[in-house]
PDB file of C-alpha atoms in Angstrom:
ATOM      1  CA  GLU A   4     239.694 -58.198 -17.122  1.00  0.00           C
ATOM      2  CA  THR A   5     236.483 -59.654 -15.843  1.00  0.00           C
ATOM      3  CA  GLY A   6     234.396 -62.695 -16.698  1.00  0.00           C
ATOM      4  CA  VAL A   7     235.569 -65.021 -19.439  1.00  0.00           C
ATOM      5  CA  THR A   8     237.933 -63.805 -22.128  1.00  0.00           C
ATOM      6  CA  GLN A   9     238.930 -65.519 -25.342  1.00  0.00           C
ATOM      7  CA  THR A  10     241.746 -64.817 -27.763  1.00  0.00           C
ATOM      8  CA  PRO A  11     241.980 -64.375 -30.619  1.00  0.00           C
ATOM      9  CA  ARG A  12     238.508 -63.148 -31.485  1.00  0.00           C
ATOM     10  CA  HIS A  13     238.995 -64.020 -35.140  1.00  0.00           C
ATOM     11  CA  LEU A  14     241.302 -66.568 -36.739  1.00  0.00           C
ATOM     12  CA  VAL A  15     241.828 -67.599 -40.322  1.00  0.00           C
ATOM     13  CA  MET A  16     243.979 -70.639 -40.930  1.00  0.00           C
ATOM     14  CA  GLY A  17     244.888 -73.017 -43.672  1.00  0.00           C
ATOM     15  CA  MET A  18     244.312 -76.730 -43.395  1.00  0.00           C
ATOM     16  CA  THR A  19     247.967 -77.440 -42.722  1.00  0.00           C
ATOM     17  CA  ASN A  20     248.422 -74.802 -40.011  1.00  0.00           C
ATOM     18  CA  LYS A  21     248.680 -75.336 -36.280  1.00  0.00           C
ATOM     19  CA  LYS A  22     247.066 -72.748 -34.044  1.00  0.00           C
ATOM     20  CA  SER A  23     245.705 -72.468 -30.520  1.00  0.00           C
ATOM     21  CA  LEU A  24     242.683 -70.814 -29.004  1.00  0.00           C
ATOM     22  CA  LYS A  25     242.975 -69.432 -25.520  1.00  0.00           C
ATOM     23  CA  CYS A  26     240.357 -68.982 -22.833  1.00  0.00           C
ATOM     24  CA  GLU A  27     240.812 -67.380 -19.454  1.00  0.00           C
ATOM     25  CA  GLN A  28     238.259 -67.009 -16.698  1.00  0.00           C
ATOM     26  CA  HIS A  29     238.551 -64.475 -13.897  1.00  0.00           C
ATOM     27  CA  LEU A  30     235.660 -65.812 -11.817  1.00  0.00           C
ATOM     28  CA  GLY A  31     237.417 -68.302  -9.565  1.00  0.00           C
ATOM     29  CA  HIS A  32     235.566 -71.192 -11.199  1.00  0.00           C
ATOM     30  CA  ASN A  33     236.755 -74.781 -11.341  1.00  0.00           C
ATOM     31  CA  ALA A  34     234.964 -76.110 -14.419  1.00  0.00           C
ATOM     32  CA  MET A  35     235.643 -75.000 -17.983  1.00  0.00           C
ATOM     33  CA  TYR A  36     234.060 -75.971 -21.275  1.00  0.00           C
ATOM     34  CA  TRP A  37     234.630 -75.751 -25.020  1.00  0.00           C
ATOM     35  CA  TYR A  38     231.617 -75.485 -27.308  1.00  0.00           C
ATOM     36  CA  LYS A  39     231.363 -75.332 -31.080  1.00  0.00           C
ATOM     37  CA  GLN A  40     228.687 -73.176 -32.679  1.00  0.00           C
ATOM     38  CA  SER A  41     228.342 -73.678 -36.417  1.00  0.00           C
ATOM     39  CA  ALA A  42     225.797 -72.154 -38.730  1.00  0.00           C
ATOM     40  CA  LYS A  43     223.672 -75.212 -39.231  1.00  0.00           C
ATOM     41  CA  LYS A  44     223.885 -77.025 -35.925  1.00  0.00           C
ATOM     42  CA  PRO A  45     222.947 -76.288 -32.330  1.00  0.00           C
ATOM     43  CA  LEU A  46     225.683 -75.472 -29.885  1.00  0.00           C
ATOM     44  CA  GLU A  47     227.744 -78.608 -29.391  1.00  0.00           C
ATOM     45  CA  LEU A  48     229.655 -79.389 -26.234  1.00  0.00           C
ATOM     46  CA  MET A  49     233.193 -80.496 -27.088  1.00  0.00           C
ATOM     47  CA  PHE A  50     235.128 -80.838 -23.852  1.00  0.00           C
ATOM     48  CA  VAL A  51     234.618 -80.394 -20.123  1.00  0.00           C
ATOM     49  CA  TYR A  52     237.326 -79.886 -17.542  1.00  0.00           C
ATOM     50  CA  ASN A  53     236.695 -79.882 -13.820  1.00  0.00           C
ATOM     51  CA  PHE A  54     239.531 -79.113 -11.437  1.00  0.00           C
ATOM     52  CA  LYS A  55     241.900 -79.367 -14.420  1.00  0.00           C
ATOM     53  CA  GLU A  56     240.796 -82.918 -15.197  1.00  0.00           C
ATOM     54  CA  GLN A  57     239.036 -83.697 -18.438  1.00  0.00           C
ATOM     55  CA  THR A  58     235.674 -85.191 -17.568  1.00  0.00           C
ATOM     56  CA  GLU A  59     234.049 -85.148 -20.980  1.00  0.00           C
ATOM     57  CA  ASN A  60     235.195 -85.595 -24.547  1.00  0.00           C
ATOM     58  CA  ASN A  61     232.132 -85.498 -26.716  1.00  0.00           C
ATOM     59  CA  SER A  62     233.514 -87.654 -29.541  1.00  0.00           C
ATOM     60  CA  VAL A  63     235.604 -84.796 -30.843  1.00  0.00           C
ATOM     61  CA  PRO A  64     238.106 -85.560 -33.636  1.00  0.00           C
ATOM     62  CA  SER A  65     241.724 -85.722 -32.562  1.00  0.00           C
ATOM     63  CA  ARG A  66     242.624 -82.691 -34.680  1.00  0.00           C
ATOM     64  CA  PHE A  67     241.183 -80.750 -31.711  1.00  0.00           C
ATOM     65  CA  SER A  68     243.341 -81.102 -28.633  1.00  0.00           C
ATOM     66  CA  PRO A  69     242.371 -79.381 -25.373  1.00  0.00           C
ATOM     67  CA  GLU A  70     244.710 -78.395 -22.596  1.00  0.00           C
ATOM     68  CA  CYS A  71     243.872 -77.124 -19.127  1.00  0.00           C
ATOM     69  CA  PRO A  72     247.056 -76.180 -17.249  1.00  0.00           C
ATOM     70  CA  ASN A  73     245.131 -74.665 -14.327  1.00  0.00           C
ATOM     71  CA  SER A  74     241.578 -73.841 -13.352  1.00  0.00           C
ATOM     72  CA  SER A  75     241.761 -70.395 -14.926  1.00  0.00           C
ATOM     73  CA  HIS A  76     243.076 -71.277 -18.365  1.00  0.00           C
ATOM     74  CA  LEU A  77     241.845 -73.490 -21.137  1.00  0.00           C
ATOM     75  CA  PHE A  78     243.381 -73.971 -24.562  1.00  0.00           C
ATOM     76  CA  LEU A  79     242.195 -75.618 -27.721  1.00  0.00           C
ATOM     77  CA  HIS A  80     245.044 -76.675 -29.981  1.00  0.00           C
ATOM     78  CA  LEU A  81     244.143 -77.018 -33.624  1.00  0.00           C
ATOM     79  CA  HIS A  82     245.975 -78.896 -36.363  1.00  0.00           C
ATOM     80  CA  THR A  83     245.134 -80.123 -39.866  1.00  0.00           C
ATOM     81  CA  LEU A  84     241.602 -78.783 -39.654  1.00  0.00           C
ATOM     82  CA  GLN A  85     238.984 -79.096 -42.355  1.00  0.00           C
ATOM     83  CA  PRO A  86     236.837 -76.321 -43.850  1.00  0.00           C
ATOM     84  CA  GLU A  87     233.805 -77.788 -42.058  1.00  0.00           C
ATOM     85  CA  ASP A  88     235.521 -76.968 -38.767  1.00  0.00           C
ATOM     86  CA  SER A  89     234.886 -73.286 -39.462  1.00  0.00           C
ATOM     87  CA  ALA A  90     232.667 -72.090 -36.634  1.00  0.00           C
ATOM     88  CA  LEU A  91     232.431 -69.945 -33.532  1.00  0.00           C
ATOM     89  CA  TYR A  92     234.252 -71.629 -30.656  1.00  0.00           C
ATOM     90  CA  LEU A  93     232.902 -70.659 -27.291  1.00  0.00           C
ATOM     91  CA  CYS A  94     234.518 -71.159 -23.932  1.00  0.00           C
ATOM     92  CA  ALA A  95     232.511 -71.234 -20.707  1.00  0.00           C
ATOM     93  CA  SER A  96     233.134 -71.733 -17.017  1.00  0.00           C
ATOM     94  CA  SER A  97     231.090 -72.666 -13.961  1.00  0.00           C
ATOM     95  CA  GLN A  98     231.672 -73.108 -10.252  1.00  0.00           C
ATOM     96  CA  GLY A  99     232.305 -76.831 -10.500  1.00  0.00           C
ATOM     97  CA  VAL A 100     231.832 -77.455  -6.788  1.00  0.00           C
ATOM     98  CA  GLY A 101     230.058 -80.359  -5.146  1.00  0.00           C
ATOM     99  CA  GLY A 102     226.341 -80.841  -5.499  1.00  0.00           C
ATOM    100  CA  ALA A 103     223.938 -82.237  -7.994  1.00  0.00           C
ATOM    101  CA  ALA A 104     222.329 -79.164  -9.457  1.00  0.00           C
ATOM    102  CA  PRO A 105     223.888 -78.013 -12.721  1.00  0.00           C
ATOM    103  CA  GLU A 106     225.147 -74.499 -12.471  1.00  0.00           C
ATOM    104  CA  GLU A 107     224.933 -71.428 -14.557  1.00  0.00           C
ATOM    105  CA  GLN A 108     227.708 -71.301 -17.116  1.00  0.00           C
ATOM    106  CA  PHE A 109     229.440 -68.052 -17.972  1.00  0.00           C
ATOM    107  CA  PHE A 110     230.492 -67.708 -21.587  1.00  0.00           C
ATOM    108  CA  GLY A 111     233.238 -65.863 -23.369  1.00  0.00           C
ATOM    109  CA  PRO A 112     232.645 -63.937 -26.612  1.00  0.00           C
ATOM    110  CA  GLY A 113     234.037 -66.740 -28.747  1.00  0.00           C
ATOM    111  CA  THR A 114     236.688 -67.127 -31.435  1.00  0.00           C
ATOM    112  CA  ARG A 115     235.394 -66.974 -34.998  1.00  0.00           C
ATOM    113  CA  LEU A 116     237.465 -69.576 -36.835  1.00  0.00           C
ATOM    114  CA  THR A 117     237.671 -69.818 -40.607  1.00  0.00           C
ATOM    115  CA  VAL A 118     239.511 -72.740 -42.158  1.00  0.00           C
ATOM    116  CA  LEU A 119     240.511 -72.226 -45.780  1.00  0.00           C
TER     117      LEU A 119
ATOM    118  CA  ALA B 233     218.317 -89.174 -25.118  1.00  0.00           C
ATOM    119  CA  GLN B 234     217.902 -85.532 -24.375  1.00  0.00           C
ATOM    120  CA  LYS B 235     216.675 -83.141 -27.005  1.00  0.00           C
ATOM    121  CA  VAL B 236     215.624 -79.508 -27.102  1.00  0.00           C
ATOM    122  CA  THR B 237     213.518 -78.136 -29.932  1.00  0.00           C
ATOM    123  CA  GLN B 238     213.067 -74.482 -30.707  1.00  0.00           C
ATOM    124  CA  ALA B 239     210.789 -74.588 -33.686  1.00  0.00           C
ATOM    125  CA  GLN B 240     210.886 -70.859 -34.388  1.00  0.00           C
ATOM    126  CA  THR B 241     214.006 -70.135 -36.380  1.00  0.00           C
ATOM    127  CA  GLU B 242     213.445 -66.399 -36.574  1.00  0.00           C
ATOM    128  CA  ILE B 243     210.873 -63.963 -35.229  1.00  0.00           C
ATOM    129  CA  SER B 244     210.492 -60.308 -36.146  1.00  0.00           C
ATOM    130  CA  VAL B 245     208.414 -57.917 -34.069  1.00  0.00           C
ATOM    131  CA  VAL B 246     207.963 -54.208 -33.769  1.00  0.00           C
ATOM    132  CA  GLU B 247     209.080 -52.486 -30.610  1.00  0.00           C
ATOM    133  CA  LYS B 248     206.609 -52.677 -27.707  1.00  0.00           C
ATOM    134  CA  GLU B 249     205.035 -55.859 -28.999  1.00  0.00           C
ATOM    135  CA  ASP B 250     204.999 -58.915 -26.759  1.00  0.00           C
ATOM    136  CA  VAL B 251     206.775 -61.976 -28.108  1.00  0.00           C
ATOM    137  CA  THR B 252     206.903 -65.602 -26.966  1.00  0.00           C
ATOM    138  CA  LEU B 253     209.758 -67.941 -27.773  1.00  0.00           C
ATOM    139  CA  ASP B 254     208.874 -71.601 -27.673  1.00  0.00           C
ATOM    140  CA  CYS B 255     210.948 -74.415 -26.234  1.00  0.00           C
ATOM    141  CA  VAL B 256     210.019 -78.089 -26.146  1.00  0.00           C
ATOM    142  CA  TYR B 257     212.270 -80.663 -24.571  1.00  0.00           C
ATOM    143  CA  GLU B 258     212.654 -84.430 -24.312  1.00  0.00           C
ATOM    144  CA  THR B 259     214.269 -86.312 -21.481  1.00  0.00           C
ATOM    145  CA  ARG B 260     213.809 -89.614 -19.692  1.00  0.00           C
ATOM    146  CA  ASP B 261     214.973 -88.216 -16.385  1.00  0.00           C
ATOM    147  CA  THR B 262     212.552 -87.150 -13.700  1.00  0.00           C
ATOM    148  CA  THR B 263     215.000 -84.592 -12.382  1.00  0.00           C
ATOM    149  CA  TYR B 264     216.371 -82.133 -14.870  1.00  0.00           C
ATOM    150  CA  TYR B 265     217.070 -78.464 -15.310  1.00  0.00           C
ATOM    151  CA  LEU B 266     216.078 -76.031 -17.996  1.00  0.00           C
ATOM    152  CA  PHE B 267     217.892 -72.873 -18.972  1.00  0.00           C
ATOM    153  CA  TRP B 268     217.478 -69.886 -21.225  1.00  0.00           C
ATOM    154  CA  TYR B 269     220.449 -67.988 -22.579  1.00  0.00           C
ATOM    155  CA  LYS B 270     220.633 -64.859 -24.706  1.00  0.00           C
ATOM    156  CA  GLN B 271     223.343 -64.382 -27.338  1.00  0.00           C
ATOM    157  CA  PRO B 272     223.638 -60.750 -28.409  1.00  0.00           C
ATOM    158  CA  PRO B 273     225.661 -59.778 -31.507  1.00  0.00           C
ATOM    159  CA  SER B 274     228.803 -59.552 -29.368  1.00  0.00           C
ATOM    160  CA  GLY B 275     228.808 -63.355 -29.198  1.00  0.00           C
ATOM    161  CA  GLU B 276     228.876 -64.378 -25.550  1.00  0.00           C
ATOM    162  CA  LEU B 277     225.893 -66.253 -24.176  1.00  0.00           C
ATOM    163  CA  VAL B 278     224.240 -64.536 -21.235  1.00  0.00           C
ATOM    164  CA  PHE B 279     222.433 -66.621 -18.637  1.00  0.00           C
ATOM    165  CA  LEU B 280     218.791 -65.660 -18.121  1.00  0.00           C
ATOM    166  CA  ILE B 281     217.183 -68.349 -15.994  1.00  0.00           C
ATOM    167  CA  ARG B 282     217.527 -71.865 -14.583  1.00  0.00           C
ATOM    168  CA  ARG B 283     214.496 -73.885 -13.563  1.00  0.00           C
ATOM    169  CA  ASN B 284     214.403 -77.374 -12.060  1.00  0.00           C
ATOM    170  CA  SER B 285     211.827 -79.947 -13.018  1.00  0.00           C
ATOM    171  CA  PHE B 286     210.086 -79.860  -9.641  1.00  0.00           C
ATOM    172  CA  ASP B 287     209.346 -76.178  -9.749  1.00  0.00           C
ATOM    173  CA  GLU B 288     206.508 -75.485 -12.125  1.00  0.00           C
ATOM    174  CA  GLN B 289     205.771 -72.020 -10.903  1.00  0.00           C
ATOM    175  CA  ASN B 290     205.944 -69.410 -13.584  1.00  0.00           C
ATOM    176  CA  GLU B 291     208.604 -66.790 -13.101  1.00  0.00           C
ATOM    177  CA  ILE B 292     208.659 -63.117 -13.919  1.00  0.00           C
ATOM    178  CA  SER B 293     211.709 -60.896 -14.002  1.00  0.00           C
ATOM    179  CA  GLY B 294     210.976 -57.412 -15.226  1.00  0.00           C
ATOM    180  CA  ARG B 295     209.796 -57.699 -18.834  1.00  0.00           C
ATOM    181  CA  TYR B 296     210.782 -61.366 -18.982  1.00  0.00           C
ATOM    182  CA  SER B 297     208.550 -64.242 -17.951  1.00  0.00           C
ATOM    183  CA  TRP B 298     208.789 -67.992 -18.256  1.00  0.00           C
ATOM    184  CA  ASN B 299     206.022 -70.558 -18.492  1.00  0.00           C
ATOM    185  CA  PHE B 300     207.070 -74.083 -17.517  1.00  0.00           C
ATOM    186  CA  GLN B 301     204.545 -76.814 -18.310  1.00  0.00           C
ATOM    187  CA  LYS B 302     205.664 -80.338 -17.566  1.00  0.00           C
ATOM    188  CA  SER B 303     202.537 -81.821 -19.095  1.00  0.00           C
ATOM    189  CA  THR B 304     203.563 -80.547 -22.510  1.00  0.00           C
ATOM    190  CA  SER B 305     207.345 -80.596 -21.886  1.00  0.00           C
ATOM    191  CA  SER B 306     207.564 -76.932 -22.673  1.00  0.00           C
ATOM    192  CA  PHE B 307     209.454 -74.022 -21.180  1.00  0.00           C
ATOM    193  CA  ASN B 308     208.410 -70.932 -23.083  1.00  0.00           C
ATOM    194  CA  PHE B 309     209.867 -67.472 -22.718  1.00  0.00           C
ATOM    195  CA  THR B 310     207.891 -64.265 -23.134  1.00  0.00           C
ATOM    196  CA  ILE B 311     209.265 -60.766 -23.514  1.00  0.00           C
ATOM    197  CA  THR B 312     206.718 -58.082 -22.772  1.00  0.00           C
ATOM    198  CA  ALA B 313     206.946 -54.700 -24.487  1.00  0.00           C
ATOM    199  CA  SER B 314     209.959 -55.730 -26.534  1.00  0.00           C
ATOM    200  CA  GLN B 315     212.801 -53.311 -27.145  1.00  0.00           C
ATOM    201  CA  VAL B 316     215.435 -53.084 -29.857  1.00  0.00           C
ATOM    202  CA  VAL B 317     218.067 -54.173 -27.318  1.00  0.00           C
ATOM    203  CA  ASP B 318     216.236 -57.484 -26.999  1.00  0.00           C
ATOM    204  CA  SER B 319     217.387 -58.378 -30.517  1.00  0.00           C
ATOM    205  CA  ALA B 320     219.551 -61.453 -30.112  1.00  0.00           C
ATOM    206  CA  VAL B 321     219.576 -65.204 -30.503  1.00  0.00           C
ATOM    207  CA  TYR B 322     217.845 -66.970 -27.637  1.00  0.00           C
ATOM    208  CA  PHE B 323     218.746 -70.517 -26.665  1.00  0.00           C
ATOM    209  CA  CYS B 324     216.858 -72.950 -24.529  1.00  0.00           C
ATOM    210  CA  ALA B 325     218.950 -75.693 -22.920  1.00  0.00           C
ATOM    211  CA  LEU B 326     218.470 -78.828 -20.839  1.00  0.00           C
ATOM    212  CA  SER B 327     220.702 -80.475 -18.278  1.00  0.00           C
ATOM    213  CA  GLU B 328     220.048 -83.695 -16.475  1.00  0.00           C
ATOM    214  CA  ASP B 329     220.698 -84.087 -12.783  1.00  0.00           C
ATOM    215  CA  GLY B 330     224.137 -85.317 -11.991  1.00  0.00           C
ATOM    216  CA  LEU B 331     227.300 -84.821 -10.080  1.00  0.00           C
ATOM    217  CA  VAL B 332     228.592 -81.369 -10.667  1.00  0.00           C
ATOM    218  CA  GLU B 333     232.056 -82.683  -9.896  1.00  0.00           C
ATOM    219  CA  TYR B 334     232.046 -83.860 -13.490  1.00  0.00           C
ATOM    220  CA  GLY B 335     230.877 -80.528 -14.848  1.00  0.00           C
ATOM    221  CA  ASN B 336     227.364 -80.187 -16.091  1.00  0.00           C
ATOM    222  CA  LYS B 337     226.470 -80.896 -19.711  1.00  0.00           C
ATOM    223  CA  LEU B 338     224.004 -78.630 -21.403  1.00  0.00           C
ATOM    224  CA  VAL B 339     222.060 -79.723 -24.472  1.00  0.00           C
ATOM    225  CA  PHE B 340     221.032 -76.678 -26.454  1.00  0.00           C
ATOM    226  CA  GLY B 341     218.218 -76.049 -28.863  1.00  0.00           C
ATOM    227  CA  ALA B 342     218.997 -74.554 -32.259  1.00  0.00           C
ATOM    228  CA  GLY B 343     218.127 -71.072 -31.060  1.00  0.00           C
ATOM    229  CA  THR B 344     215.583 -68.482 -32.115  1.00  0.00           C
ATOM    230  CA  ILE B 345     216.723 -65.256 -33.740  1.00  0.00           C
ATOM    231  CA  LEU B 346     214.654 -62.385 -32.413  1.00  0.00           C
ATOM    232  CA  ARG B 347     214.655 -59.129 -34.362  1.00  0.00           C
ATOM    233  CA  VAL B 348     212.960 -56.173 -32.757  1.00  0.00           C
ATOM    234  CA  LYS B 349     212.434 -53.244 -35.100  1.00  0.00           C
ATOM    235  CA  SER B 350     211.922 -49.680 -33.999  1.00  0.00           C
TER     236      SER B 350
END
């Protein structure tokens, strides 16, 4: 596998279900991101992890719970979601090393989530 | 606050036509970075270019070119001699200067859907 992979690619869940999205990067990066892309809004940054530490939580509801066990893996645990949470969830990674210039982010193909 | 506006929701062109995608941004910072990404039907965003606020030189890469004008806060993207494979959603994004140790935050525009017909 190369680049950034995400599983599953498609997920349908009921509002009472608990599920998890998985992201894995094979680029040796240290920073990982979750974005939400819904039909009527621009891409929204949800969470940022750098060296496994969460450095950004963009006012995301607690029904979304991220986990970063190591620099290569990022999870998004989902529980009691609402239909408006249906969207494409994109994972990205970047070098995350020292310096002030923001880096190119590499994106996975996304998980298309439908909440019934 | 930062904001990126891509006023063109959707553009349709015929193959070999030139097309320009507009991007206008707002920021209070003097140092910032602008990006363009392409999102093909497969879903993943593909990085195209990063430009910092101190470099106003236009850039050309093959059929792609970018026009950065600080005076109008615009960073427009032109595809010359468009091809069907250029069909995708194109996003402009802005990031302020900051410590990368915290990860960099990108603010995206709404995207422009480009359809190139044969």
